[in-house]
Amino acid sequence: MSAPTNRSLFERAQRVIPGGVNSPVRAFRSVGGTPYFVARAEGAYVWDVEGRRYVDYVQSYGASILGHAHPRVVEAVRRAAGEGTTFGAPTEREVLLAEELCRRVGGLEMVRLTSSGTEAAMSAVRVARGATGRPTVVKFAGCYHGHSDALLAAGGSGVADQGLSGSAGVTPGAVADTVVAPYNRVPEIGDDVAVVMVEPVAANMGLVPPAPGFLEGLRQACDRAGALLCFDEVITGFRLAAGGASERLGVRPDLWCFGKVIGGGLPLGAFGGRRDVMEQLAPLGPVYQAGTLSGNPLATAAGLAVLAELDDAAYTMLEGRATELRTMLAAVLADAGLPAQVPRAGPLLGLHFSATPVTDYDQARAAAESGTYRRFFRALLDRGVALAPGAYEALFPSLAHTRDDIERTADLAAAAARQVSERH
Ligand SMILES: *Cc1c(COP(=O)(O)O)cnc(C)c1O
């Protein structure tokens, strides 16, 4: 048998997996072409099954902040696997991880671990409804909170790329208590609202930082209405700062959702917040929530190993790299005459092909639909740099990206930008 190629694997995949992928954006529908199938990854790089190497700014959409296959994480997972991979009984590492999360995030008094960010967000909504006795969830257009029915409307990210406002299979009843408001404007919060769910820095419509006063305004509006405020920090948590976006931006929610970084590349999410709210969960209270693999021994081992590396020096370094990349990318795009915005929030970067700054979902969509991202993505991928295969995703420089990697990226981006602008 000949060695598999990206094309041959994609053809086989499409016969047995819908679209050939287990998460839609991976299918490259919005950028065109055949997805690369990853054979292995290390640090800032991934290699596909054909042996091509890419500087990787996907980094599993932020799940690997140290870069791929970090030796300490690999060792922690290896050791944990040898001790058994799941028990259906509590373990010490769950306690250690919960303690570490609560130690880092001011106001986070209790957490429960899940296996994904979707579960974390879905469960946060349930406990908020249970604690307040109210039905309504307010979310913002372009914010993604996983793929649960009630939260999928106007979900940005891969939902946007599919051209669906939400999803078939979600009944009107399932979203009857969901209200969608434009990002960066404080909506009216009525006394029927259980929870206002928001990405404190939106990172699923490209990167859209909060406007000054937006999060403070939400805090005040929630307090006035007796509603809970939930920050979905699945991307920003333990990335924007040791204490995440709430620390960095100085607004404290009642509830949080986490994922990505805290699993160190394994399936792990968490939701938590005020003790009085979290004590509504079973077995203490009436709100049911559970999971066979929740607090999984491998995932907690990886998460603890990652957090152990994330000290102040690491955050400073990560932000420095992101700042360099931002400056260089903005410069080469401008040199090529491509109108582009490269917003940065701490170590997170965005890329909107727009002449003006993007502050909400309508503007993000207009930028995405110009088609320039698609051409730039392809020109860059051909040169060995992998951005996310969709205009609604952020860029995730990791701690493994060296100054050399950033400079090489900028050189390749300059050539890619020239190629795109010639074709305009
Ligand atoms: C990725 C993401 C989720 C969903 O997490 P999964 O682990 O993919 O289920 C939820 N919220 C935000 C902000 C995310 O970026």
CSV table of C-alpha atoms and ligand atoms in Angstrom, one decimal:
chain,number,residue,atom,x,y,z
A,1,MET,CA,0.0,0.0,0.0
A,2,SER,CA,1.3,3.5,-0.8
A,3,ALA,CA,1.6,6.0,2.0
A,4,PRO,CA,-1.6,8.0,2.6
A,5,THR,CA,-1.8,11.5,1.2
A,6,ASN,CA,-4.0,14.4,2.4
A,7,ARG,CA,-6.2,13.8,-0.6
A,8,SER,CA,-6.6,10.1,-0.2
A,9,LEU,CA,-7.3,10.4,3.5
A,10,PHE,CA,-9.9,13.1,2.9
A,11,GLU,CA,-11.6,11.0,0.3
A,12,ARG,CA,-11.7,8.0,2.6
A,13,ALA,CA,-12.8,10.2,5.5
A,14,GLN,CA,-15.7,11.6,3.5
A,15,ARG,CA,-17.1,8.2,3.0
A,16,VAL,CA,-17.4,7.4,6.7
A,17,ILE,CA,-17.4,10.8,8.5
A,18,PRO,CA,-19.8,13.6,7.5
A,19,GLY,CA,-17.8,16.1,5.5
A,20,GLY,CA,-14.7,14.0,6.4
A,21,VAL,CA,-14.2,15.9,9.7
A,22,ASN,CA,-15.3,15.7,13.3
A,23,SER,CA,-15.7,19.5,13.6
A,24,PRO,CA,-17.0,21.5,10.5
A,25,VAL,CA,-14.3,24.2,10.2
A,26,ARG,CA,-11.6,21.6,9.6
A,27,ALA,CA,-13.1,20.7,6.3
A,28,PHE,CA,-11.7,23.9,4.7
A,29,ARG,CA,-15.1,24.7,3.1
A,30,SER,CA,-14.7,28.4,3.6
A,31,VAL,CA,-11.1,28.6,2.3
A,32,GLY,CA,-11.3,25.9,-0.3
A,33,GLY,CA,-8.9,23.0,-1.0
A,34,THR,CA,-8.0,19.8,0.8
A,35,PRO,CA,-7.4,19.9,4.5
A,36,TYR,CA,-3.9,18.8,5.7
A,37,PHE,CA,-4.1,15.7,7.8
A,38,VAL,CA,-1.7,16.0,10.7
A,39,ALA,CA,0.8,13.3,11.3
A,40,ARG,CA,2.5,14.9,14.3
A,41,ALA,CA,3.3,18.2,15.9
A,42,GLU,CA,6.0,19.7,18.1
A,43,GLY,CA,6.3,23.1,19.5
A,44,ALA,CA,5.2,25.7,17.0
A,45,TYR,CA,5.0,23.2,14.1
A,46,VAL,CA,2.7,20.6,12.7
A,47,TRP,CA,3.7,18.1,10.0
A,48,ASP,CA,1.1,16.7,7.6
A,49,VAL,CA,1.0,13.1,6.4
A,50,GLU,CA,3.0,14.1,3.3
A,51,GLY,CA,5.8,15.4,5.4
A,52,ARG,CA,5.1,19.1,4.8
A,53,ARG,CA,5.8,21.3,7.8
A,54,TYR,CA,3.7,24.3,8.8
A,55,VAL,CA,4.2,27.1,11.4
A,56,ASP,CA,1.0,26.5,13.3
A,57,TYR,CA,-1.1,29.4,14.5
A,58,VAL,CA,-4.2,27.2,15.0
A,59,GLN,CA,-2.7,25.4,18.1
A,60,SER,CA,-6.0,23.5,18.4
A,61,TYR,CA,-7.8,26.9,18.6
A,62,GLY,CA,-6.0,27.8,21.7
A,63,ALA,CA,-5.9,24.4,23.5
A,64,SER,CA,-2.1,24.2,23.4
A,65,ILE,CA,-0.7,27.4,24.8
A,66,LEU,CA,2.8,25.9,25.4
A,67,GLY,CA,3.0,24.6,21.8
A,68,HIS,CA,2.5,21.0,20.8
A,69,ALA,CA,3.9,18.0,22.6
A,70,HIS,CA,5.5,20.0,25.4
A,71,PRO,CA,7.9,17.5,27.2
A,72,ARG,CA,6.4,18.2,30.7
A,73,VAL,CA,2.9,17.7,29.4
A,74,VAL,CA,3.8,14.5,27.5
A,75,GLU,CA,5.5,13.1,30.6
A,76,ALA,CA,2.6,13.9,32.8
A,77,VAL,CA,0.1,12.3,30.5
A,78,ARG,CA,2.4,9.2,30.0
A,79,ARG,CA,2.7,8.8,33.8
A,80,ALA,CA,-1.0,9.3,34.4
A,81,ALA,CA,-1.9,6.8,31.6
A,82,GLY,CA,0.1,4.1,33.4
A,83,GLU,CA,-1.9,4.6,36.5
A,84,GLY,CA,-5.3,4.1,34.8
A,85,THR,CA,-7.2,6.4,32.5
A,86,THR,CA,-10.7,6.7,34.2
A,87,PHE,CA,-12.2,5.4,37.4
A,88,GLY,CA,-15.7,6.8,38.0
A,89,ALA,CA,-14.3,7.8,41.4
A,90,PRO,CA,-12.7,11.0,42.6
A,91,THR,CA,-9.0,11.6,42.3
A,92,GLU,CA,-6.4,13.9,43.9
A,93,ARG,CA,-5.6,15.7,40.7
A,94,GLU,CA,-9.2,16.9,40.4
A,95,VAL,CA,-8.8,18.6,43.8
A,96,LEU,CA,-5.4,20.1,42.8
A,97,LEU,CA,-6.7,21.4,39.5
A,98,ALA,CA,-9.9,23.0,41.1
A,99,GLU,CA,-7.7,24.5,43.8
A,100,GLU,CA,-5.3,26.0,41.2
A,101,LEU,CA,-8.1,27.4,39.1
A,102,CYS,CA,-9.7,29.1,42.2
A,103,ARG,CA,-6.3,30.3,43.4
A,104,ARG,CA,-5.7,32.1,40.0
A,105,VAL,CA,-9.1,33.6,39.3
A,106,GLY,CA,-10.3,36.2,41.8
A,107,GLY,CA,-14.0,35.5,42.7
A,108,LEU,CA,-13.9,31.9,41.5
A,109,GLU,CA,-15.0,30.1,44.6
A,110,MET,CA,-16.1,26.7,43.3
A,111,VAL,CA,-15.6,24.9,40.0
A,112,ARG,CA,-16.9,21.7,38.4
A,113,LEU,CA,-14.9,20.0,35.7
A,114,THR,CA,-16.4,18.8,32.4
A,115,SER,CA,-15.0,17.3,29.2
A,116,SER,CA,-15.5,20.2,26.9
A,117,GLY,CA,-16.2,23.9,26.7
A,118,THR,CA,-19.6,23.2,25.2
A,119,GLU,CA,-20.6,21.2,28.4
A,120,ALA,CA,-19.2,24.0,30.6
A,121,ALA,CA,-21.3,26.7,28.9
A,122,MET,CA,-24.4,24.6,28.8
A,123,SER,CA,-24.1,23.7,32.4
A,124,ALA,CA,-23.4,27.3,33.5
A,125,VAL,CA,-26.7,28.3,31.9
A,126,ARG,CA,-28.5,25.5,33.7
A,127,VAL,CA,-27.1,26.4,37.1
A,128,ALA,CA,-27.8,30.1,36.5
A,129,ARG,CA,-31.4,29.3,35.6
A,130,GLY,CA,-31.7,27.0,38.6
A,131,ALA,CA,-30.2,29.5,41.0
A,132,THR,CA,-32.3,32.5,39.8
A,133,GLY,CA,-35.5,30.6,38.9
A,134,ARG,CA,-35.6,32.7,35.7
A,135,PRO,CA,-35.7,31.5,32.1
A,136,THR,CA,-33.9,34.0,29.8
A,137,VAL,CA,-30.4,33.8,28.5
A,138,VAL,CA,-28.9,36.9,26.9
A,139,LYS,CA,-26.0,36.3,24.4
A,140,PHE,CA,-24.2,38.4,21.9
A,141,ALA,CA,-24.1,38.0,18.1
A,142,GLY,CA,-20.8,36.5,17.0
A,143,CYS,CA,-20.0,35.0,20.4
A,144,TYR,CA,-19.6,31.2,20.4
A,145,HIS,CA,-20.4,29.2,23.5
A,146,GLY,CA,-20.2,25.7,22.1
A,147,HIS,CA,-22.9,23.8,20.2
A,148,SER,CA,-25.7,23.3,22.7
A,149,ASP,CA,-29.1,24.2,21.4
A,150,ALA,CA,-29.9,27.3,23.4
A,151,LEU,CA,-26.5,28.9,22.8
A,152,LEU,CA,-26.0,28.3,19.1
A,153,ALA,CA,-27.9,31.2,17.6
A,154,ALA,CA,-25.7,33.8,15.9
A,155,GLY,CA,-22.7,31.7,17.1
A,156,GLY,CA,-19.8,33.1,15.0
A,157,SER,CA,-16.9,30.7,14.4
A,158,GLY,CA,-17.7,27.6,12.4
A,159,VAL,CA,-21.5,28.3,12.7
A,160,ALA,CA,-20.9,31.5,10.7
A,161,ASP,CA,-18.9,29.7,8.0
A,162,GLN,CA,-21.7,27.2,7.4
A,163,GLY,CA,-23.9,30.2,6.5
A,164,LEU,CA,-26.5,29.1,9.1
A,165,SER,CA,-27.9,31.6,11.6
A,166,GLY,CA,-28.0,28.8,14.1
A,167,SER,CA,-28.6,25.2,13.1
A,168,ALA,CA,-31.3,22.9,11.7
A,169,GLY,CA,-32.4,20.5,14.3
A,170,VAL,CA,-32.8,23.2,17.0
A,171,THR,CA,-36.5,23.7,17.7
A,172,PRO,CA,-38.0,27.2,18.2
A,173,GLY,CA,-38.8,26.0,21.7
A,174,ALA,CA,-35.1,25.3,22.5
A,175,VAL,CA,-34.2,28.9,21.7
A,176,ALA,CA,-37.4,30.6,22.9
A,177,ASP,CA,-35.6,31.8,26.0
A,178,THR,CA,-32.4,32.9,24.2
A,179,VAL,CA,-32.1,36.6,23.4
A,180,VAL,CA,-29.3,37.7,21.0
A,181,ALA,CA,-28.0,41.2,21.3
A,182,PRO,CA,-25.3,43.0,19.3
A,183,TYR,CA,-21.8,42.8,20.8
A,184,ASN,CA,-20.3,45.9,22.4
A,185,ARG,CA,-23.7,47.5,23.2
A,186,VAL,CA,-25.2,47.0,26.6
A,187,PRO,CA,-28.8,45.7,26.1
A,188,GLU,CA,-31.8,46.1,28.3
A,189,ILE,CA,-31.8,43.4,31.0
A,190,GLY,CA,-35.2,42.6,32.3
A,191,ASP,CA,-36.2,40.7,35.4
A,192,ASP,CA,-36.8,37.5,33.4
A,193,VAL,CA,-33.0,37.3,32.7
A,194,ALA,CA,-31.2,34.4,34.5
A,195,VAL,CA,-27.8,35.1,32.9
A,196,VAL,CA,-26.0,37.3,30.5
A,197,MET,CA,-23.4,35.1,28.7
A,198,VAL,CA,-20.5,36.9,27.0
A,199,GLU,CA,-17.0,36.3,25.7
A,200,PRO,CA,-15.2,39.2,27.5
A,201,VAL,CA,-12.9,39.4,24.5
A,202,ALA,CA,-14.8,38.0,21.5
A,203,ALA,CA,-12.5,35.5,19.7
A,204,ASN,CA,-15.0,33.6,17.5
A,205,MET,CA,-15.8,36.4,15.0
A,206,GLY,CA,-12.2,37.0,14.5
A,207,LEU,CA,-10.8,38.9,17.5
A,208,VAL,CA,-13.1,41.7,18.7
A,209,PRO,CA,-12.0,43.4,21.9
A,210,PRO,CA,-14.7,44.8,24.3
A,211,ALA,CA,-15.4,48.5,23.8
A,212,PRO,CA,-14.5,50.7,26.8
A,213,GLY,CA,-17.4,50.4,29.3
A,214,PHE,CA,-19.1,47.5,27.7
A,215,LEU,CA,-18.2,44.8,30.3
A,216,GLU,CA,-18.7,47.4,33.1
A,217,GLY,CA,-22.1,48.3,31.7
A,218,LEU,CA,-23.1,44.6,31.6
A,219,ARG,CA,-22.0,44.2,35.2
A,220,GLN,CA,-24.2,47.2,36.3
A,221,ALA,CA,-27.2,46.1,34.2
A,222,CYS,CA,-27.0,42.6,35.6
A,223,ASP,CA,-26.8,43.9,39.2
A,224,ARG,CA,-29.8,46.2,38.6
A,225,ALA,CA,-31.9,43.3,37.2
A,226,GLY,CA,-30.7,40.6,39.6
A,227,ALA,CA,-29.3,38.6,36.7
A,228,LEU,CA,-26.1,36.7,36.8
A,229,LEU,CA,-23.1,37.6,34.5
A,230,CYS,CA,-21.2,34.8,33.0
A,231,PHE,CA,-17.8,35.2,31.3
A,232,ASP,CA,-17.1,32.5,28.7
A,233,GLU,CA,-13.4,32.4,29.1
A,234,VAL,CA,-12.9,29.1,27.2
A,235,ILE,CA,-10.4,31.0,25.0
A,236,THR,CA,-9.3,33.9,27.3
A,237,GLY,CA,-9.0,32.0,30.5
A,238,PHE,CA,-5.4,31.5,31.7
A,239,ARG,CA,-4.3,33.1,28.4
A,240,LEU,CA,-5.0,36.8,28.8
A,241,ALA,CA,-3.4,36.7,32.3
A,242,ALA,CA,-2.9,34.2,35.1
A,243,GLY,CA,-6.5,35.2,36.2
A,244,GLY,CA,-7.8,35.4,32.7
A,245,ALA,CA,-9.9,38.3,31.2
A,246,SER,CA,-11.7,39.1,34.4
A,247,GLU,CA,-8.4,39.9,36.0
A,248,ARG,CA,-7.0,41.7,33.0
A,249,LEU,CA,-10.1,43.8,32.3
A,250,GLY,CA,-11.0,44.4,35.9
A,251,VAL,CA,-14.7,43.2,35.7
A,252,ARG,CA,-15.7,40.3,37.9
A,253,PRO,CA,-18.6,38.1,36.7
A,254,ASP,CA,-20.7,35.7,38.9
A,255,LEU,CA,-19.9,32.7,36.7
A,256,TRP,CA,-17.1,31.6,34.4
A,257,CYS,CA,-16.7,28.9,31.7
A,258,PHE,CA,-13.2,27.5,30.9
A,259,GLY,CA,-11.8,25.0,28.5
A,260,LYS,CA,-9.0,24.8,25.9
A,261,VAL,CA,-5.9,26.0,27.9
A,262,ILE,CA,-6.8,24.1,31.1
A,263,GLY,CA,-6.9,20.7,29.4
A,264,GLY,CA,-3.4,21.0,27.9
A,265,GLY,CA,-4.7,19.5,24.7
A,266,LEU,CA,-6.9,16.9,26.3
A,267,PRO,CA,-10.7,17.1,26.6
A,268,LEU,CA,-11.4,19.2,29.7
A,269,GLY,CA,-13.7,22.1,30.5
A,270,ALA,CA,-14.9,23.8,33.7
A,271,PHE,CA,-17.5,26.1,34.9
A,272,GLY,CA,-17.6,27.8,38.3
A,273,GLY,CA,-18.2,31.0,40.2
A,274,ARG,CA,-19.9,32.2,43.3
A,275,ARG,CA,-20.3,29.6,46.0
A,276,ASP,CA,-24.0,30.3,46.6
A,277,VAL,CA,-24.7,29.7,42.9
A,278,MET,CA,-22.5,26.6,42.5
A,279,GLU,CA,-24.0,25.0,45.6
A,280,GLN,CA,-27.2,24.7,43.6
A,281,LEU,CA,-25.6,21.8,41.8
A,282,ALA,CA,-26.4,18.2,42.6
A,283,PRO,CA,-25.6,16.6,45.0
A,284,LEU,CA,-25.9,19.7,47.1
A,285,GLY,CA,-28.8,21.3,45.3
A,286,PRO,CA,-31.5,20.6,42.7
A,287,VAL,CA,-29.6,21.4,39.5
A,288,TYR,CA,-28.4,18.1,37.8
A,289,GLN,CA,-25.1,18.0,35.9
A,290,ALA,CA,-22.8,15.0,35.5
A,291,GLY,CA,-20.2,13.2,33.3
A,292,THR,CA,-18.6,9.8,33.1
A,293,LEU,CA,-15.3,11.2,32.0
A,294,SER,CA,-15.5,14.6,33.9
A,295,GLY,CA,-12.3,15.4,35.7
A,296,ASN,CA,-10.5,12.7,33.7
A,297,PRO,CA,-7.2,11.6,35.1
A,298,LEU,CA,-5.2,12.2,31.9
A,299,ALA,CA,-6.9,15.6,31.3
A,300,THR,CA,-6.2,16.8,34.8
A,301,ALA,CA,-2.6,15.7,34.6
A,302,ALA,CA,-2.1,17.6,31.4
A,303,GLY,CA,-3.9,20.7,32.7
A,304,LEU,CA,-1.8,20.8,35.9
A,305,ALA,CA,1.4,20.4,33.9
A,306,VAL,CA,0.4,23.3,31.6
A,307,LEU,CA,-0.6,25.6,34.5
A,308,ALA,CA,2.7,24.9,36.2
A,309,GLU,CA,4.5,26.5,33.3
A,310,LEU,CA,2.3,29.6,33.2
A,311,ASP,CA,4.0,32.0,35.5
A,312,ASP,CA,4.3,35.8,35.1
A,313,ALA,CA,7.4,35.4,32.9
A,314,ALA,CA,5.5,33.1,30.5
A,315,TYR,CA,2.7,35.6,30.1
A,316,THR,CA,5.1,38.4,29.5
A,317,MET,CA,6.9,36.4,26.9
A,318,LEU,CA,3.8,35.3,25.2
A,319,GLU,CA,2.5,38.8,24.9
A,320,GLY,CA,5.8,40.0,23.6
A,321,ARG,CA,5.7,37.4,20.8
A,322,ALA,CA,2.1,38.3,19.9
A,323,THR,CA,3.0,42.0,19.9
A,324,GLU,CA,5.9,41.4,17.5
A,325,LEU,CA,3.7,39.3,15.2
A,326,ARG,CA,1.0,41.9,15.2
A,327,THR,CA,3.4,44.7,14.3
A,328,MET,CA,5.0,42.8,11.5
A,329,LEU,CA,1.8,41.4,10.1
A,330,ALA,CA,0.1,44.8,10.1
A,331,ALA,CA,3.2,46.3,8.3
A,332,VAL,CA,3.5,43.6,5.6
A,333,LEU,CA,-0.3,43.8,4.8
A,334,ALA,CA,-0.1,47.6,4.6
A,335,ASP,CA,3.0,47.4,2.4
A,336,ALA,CA,1.0,45.1,0.0
A,337,GLY,CA,-1.9,47.6,0.0
A,338,LEU,CA,-4.3,45.2,1.6
A,339,PRO,CA,-6.8,47.0,3.9
A,340,ALA,CA,-6.5,45.0,7.1
A,341,GLN,CA,-7.0,45.2,10.9
A,342,VAL,CA,-4.8,43.1,13.2
A,343,PRO,CA,-6.4,43.6,16.6
A,344,ARG,CA,-4.6,42.3,19.7
A,345,ALA,CA,-5.8,41.5,23.2
A,346,GLY,CA,-2.9,40.4,25.3
A,347,PRO,CA,-1.4,37.4,23.5
A,348,LEU,CA,-4.5,36.9,21.2
A,349,LEU,CA,-4.5,38.3,17.7
A,350,GLY,CA,-7.2,38.7,15.0
A,351,LEU,CA,-7.1,39.4,11.3
A,352,HIS,CA,-9.9,41.2,9.6
A,353,PHE,CA,-9.6,42.3,6.0
A,354,SER,CA,-11.4,45.5,6.6
A,355,ALA,CA,-10.5,49.2,6.2
A,356,THR,CA,-11.9,50.1,9.5
A,357,PRO,CA,-11.8,48.5,13.0
A,358,VAL,CA,-14.3,45.7,13.6
A,359,THR,CA,-16.4,46.1,16.7
A,360,ASP,CA,-19.4,43.7,16.1
A,361,TYR,CA,-20.6,40.7,14.2
A,362,ASP,CA,-22.0,42.6,11.2
A,363,GLN,CA,-18.7,44.2,10.6
A,364,ALA,CA,-16.8,40.9,11.1
A,365,ARG,CA,-19.1,39.3,8.6
A,366,ALA,CA,-18.6,42.0,6.0
A,367,ALA,CA,-14.8,41.6,6.4
A,368,ALA,CA,-15.0,37.8,6.1
A,369,GLU,CA,-17.3,37.9,3.1
A,370,SER,CA,-14.8,40.1,1.1
A,371,GLY,CA,-13.0,36.8,0.3
A,372,THR,CA,-9.6,38.2,1.0
A,373,TYR,CA,-9.0,36.0,4.0
A,374,ARG,CA,-9.6,32.9,1.9
A,375,ARG,CA,-6.9,34.1,-0.6
A,376,PHE,CA,-4.4,35.1,2.0
A,377,PHE,CA,-5.0,31.8,3.9
A,378,ARG,CA,-4.2,29.8,0.8
A,379,ALA,CA,-1.2,31.9,-0.2
A,380,LEU,CA,0.2,31.5,3.3
A,381,LEU,CA,-0.5,27.8,3.6
A,382,ASP,CA,1.3,27.2,0.3
A,383,ARG,CA,4.3,28.8,1.9
A,384,GLY,CA,4.1,26.7,5.1
A,385,VAL,CA,2.2,28.8,7.6
A,386,ALA,CA,-1.1,27.6,8.9
A,387,LEU,CA,-3.7,30.1,10.0
A,388,ALA,CA,-7.2,28.8,11.0
A,389,PRO,CA,-9.1,27.7,7.9
A,390,GLY,CA,-11.9,30.3,8.5
A,391,ALA,CA,-12.1,34.1,8.8
A,392,TYR,CA,-13.9,34.0,12.1
A,393,GLU,CA,-11.1,32.5,14.1
A,394,ALA,CA,-8.3,34.1,16.1
A,395,LEU,CA,-4.6,33.5,15.8
A,396,PHE,CA,-2.9,31.7,18.6
A,397,PRO,CA,0.8,32.3,18.9
A,398,SER,CA,2.1,29.9,21.6
A,399,LEU,CA,5.1,30.0,24.0
A,400,ALA,CA,6.9,27.7,21.5
A,401,HIS,CA,6.9,30.3,18.8
A,402,THR,CA,10.4,31.8,18.8
A,403,ARG,CA,11.4,35.2,17.5
A,404,ASP,CA,12.8,33.4,14.4
A,405,ASP,CA,9.4,31.7,13.8
A,406,ILE,CA,7.7,35.1,14.0
A,407,GLU,CA,10.1,36.8,11.6
A,408,ARG,CA,9.9,33.9,9.1
A,409,THR,CA,6.1,34.2,9.4
A,410,ALA,CA,6.3,37.9,8.6
A,411,ASP,CA,8.5,37.3,5.5
A,412,LEU,CA,6.2,34.6,4.2
A,413,ALA,CA,3.2,36.8,5.0
A,414,ALA,CA,4.8,39.6,3.0
A,415,ALA,CA,5.1,37.3,-0.1
A,416,ALA,CA,1.6,36.0,0.4
A,417,ALA,CA,0.1,39.5,0.8
A,418,ARG,CA,1.8,40.6,-2.4
A,419,GLN,CA,0.4,37.6,-4.3
A,420,VAL,CA,-3.1,38.4,-3.0
A,421,SER,CA,-2.9,42.0,-3.8
A,422,GLU,CA,-1.7,41.3,-7.4
A,423,ARG,CA,-4.8,39.2,-8.0
A,424,HIS,CA,-7.1,41.9,-6.7
B,1,LIG,C1,-14.2,26.6,21.8
B,1,LIG,C2,-15.2,27.4,22.6
B,1,LIG,C3,-16.2,26.8,23.3
B,1,LIG,C4,-16.6,25.4,23.1
B,1,LIG,O1,-15.6,24.5,23.6
B,1,LIG,P1,-15.5,23.0,23.0
B,1,LIG,O2,-14.4,22.4,23.9
B,1,LIG,O3,-15.2,23.1,21.6
B,1,LIG,O4,-16.8,22.4,23.3
B,1,LIG,C5,-17.0,27.6,24.1
B,1,LIG,N1,-16.8,28.9,24.2
B,1,LIG,C6,-15.8,29.5,23.6
B,1,LIG,C7,-15.6,31.0,23.8
B,1,LIG,C8,-15.0,28.8,22.7
B,1,LIG,O5,-14.0,29.4,22.0
